[in-house]
Coordinates of C-alpha atoms in Angstrom, one line a residue:
M524 CA 55.2 -0.5 -3.9
H525 CA 56.1 -1.4 -0.3
E526 CA 52.7 -0.2 0.9
L527 CA 51.3 -3.6 0.1
A528 CA 53.9 -5.2 2.3
L529 CA 53.2 -2.7 5.1
L530 CA 49.5 -3.5 4.9
S531 CA 50.1 -7.2 5.0
S532 CA 51.6 -6.6 8.5
V533 CA 48.6 -4.5 9.4
V534 CA 46.3 -7.4 8.3
K535 CA 48.2 -9.8 10.5
A536 CA 47.8 -7.5 13.5
V537 CA 44.1 -7.2 12.7
E538 CA 43.8 -11.0 12.5
N539 CA 45.5 -11.3 15.9
A540 CA 43.1 -8.8 17.4
C541 CA 40.1 -10.6 15.9
S542 CA 41.3 -13.9 17.2
A543 CA 41.9 -12.5 20.7
A544 CA 38.4 -11.0 20.8
G545 CA 36.6 -14.0 19.3
S546 CA 35.6 -12.0 16.3
S547 CA 35.6 -13.2 12.7
E548 CA 35.4 -9.7 11.1
A549 CA 37.0 -6.3 11.3
K550 CA 34.7 -3.3 10.4
V551 CA 37.2 -0.4 10.6
V552 CA 41.0 -0.2 10.6
A553 CA 42.6 3.1 11.5
L554 CA 46.2 3.9 10.8
R555 CA 48.4 6.8 11.8
V556 CA 50.8 7.6 8.9
G557 CA 53.6 10.0 9.5
A558 CA 54.8 12.3 6.7
L559 CA 58.3 10.9 7.0
S560 CA 57.2 7.2 7.4
G561 CA 58.0 6.4 3.8
A562 CA 54.4 5.3 3.2
M563 CA 52.2 7.2 0.8
P564 CA 48.5 7.5 1.9
A565 CA 47.2 7.4 -1.7
A566 CA 49.2 4.1 -2.3
L567 CA 47.9 2.7 1.0
D568 CA 44.3 3.5 -0.1
W569 CA 44.9 1.8 -3.4
A570 CA 46.5 -1.3 -2.0
W571 CA 44.0 -1.8 0.9
P572 CA 41.5 -4.0 -1.1
L573 CA 44.4 -6.2 -2.3
A574 CA 45.9 -6.5 1.2
V575 CA 42.7 -7.5 2.9
A576 CA 41.3 -9.8 0.2
G577 CA 40.3 -13.1 1.8
S578 CA 41.1 -11.9 5.3
V579 CA 39.0 -10.9 8.4
A580 CA 39.5 -7.3 7.2
E581 CA 38.0 -7.8 3.8
G582 CA 35.4 -5.1 3.3
A583 CA 36.7 -3.1 6.3
E584 CA 36.9 0.6 6.1
L585 CA 40.4 2.0 6.1
I586 CA 40.9 5.3 8.0
L587 CA 44.2 7.1 7.5
E588 CA 45.3 9.8 9.9
E589 CA 48.2 11.7 8.3
V590 CA 50.7 13.0 10.9
P591 CA 52.8 16.0 9.9
A592 CA 56.5 16.0 10.7
A593 CA 57.7 18.2 13.5
V594 CA 60.9 19.0 15.3
W595 CA 61.6 20.3 18.8
C596 CA 63.4 23.7 18.7
P597 CA 65.5 24.3 21.8
A598 CA 66.0 28.0 21.0
C599 CA 62.2 28.6 20.8
N600 CA 61.4 26.0 23.4
A601 CA 58.6 24.8 21.1
E602 CA 57.5 22.0 18.7
R603 CA 57.6 23.2 15.1
E604 CA 56.1 21.5 12.0
I605 CA 58.6 21.0 9.1
D606 CA 58.0 20.3 5.4
S607 CA 60.6 17.6 4.8
F608 CA 63.3 15.5 6.5
Y609 CA 66.0 17.7 5.0
A610 CA 64.5 20.7 6.8
L611 CA 65.8 19.8 10.2
R612 CA 65.9 23.3 11.4
C613 CA 63.3 25.5 13.1
P614 CA 61.1 27.2 10.4
V615 CA 60.6 30.1 12.8
C616 CA 64.1 31.0 14.0
G617 CA 66.3 28.9 11.7
N618 CA 68.0 27.1 14.6
P619 CA 69.3 23.6 13.4
T620 CA 67.8 20.7 15.3
A621 CA 67.8 16.9 14.9
D622 CA 65.1 16.3 17.5
L623 CA 62.3 14.9 15.3
V624 CA 59.3 14.5 17.6
R625 CA 56.7 13.2 15.1
G626 CA 56.3 12.3 11.5
R627 CA 57.7 8.7 11.4
E628 CA 54.6 7.0 12.7
F629 CA 53.1 4.0 11.0
L630 CA 50.9 2.3 13.4
V631 CA 47.4 0.9 13.9
S632 CA 45.4 3.4 16.0
Y633 CA 42.4 1.2 16.5
V634 CA 40.3 -1.6 15.0
E635 CA 36.6 -1.9 15.2
L636 CA 35.6 -5.5 15.3
E637 CA 32.3 -7.4 14.8
V638 CA 32.0 -9.3 18.1
P639 CA 29.3 -11.9 18.6
D640 CA 26.9 -11.4 21.5
H641 CA 27.8 -14.8 23.0
V642 CA 31.4 -13.8 23.7

């Protein structure tokens, strides 16, 4: 399960954000997870408590925003959602396209931190 390894990188980023803000605790961590990122949202949910144990994110809520895959179709001049990586053609007109415009994301959208009043 590589989701645990992915989340350990997320925890490091959250720890850096906490340090920069003078915070000792993260309350919420939001991730954008593309359909073609290779990460499974259910596995991320399952691994979250393990990844954050003993860190500044322990007890933080994990919010996952799933991003569907889409290609740009030059024939339709439009962005079109696709079901899988192997469907790199427009689902409307059938035109082949390799211009994947979204779906590979795996990034931290935002982190809500507990910041002391004296900072």
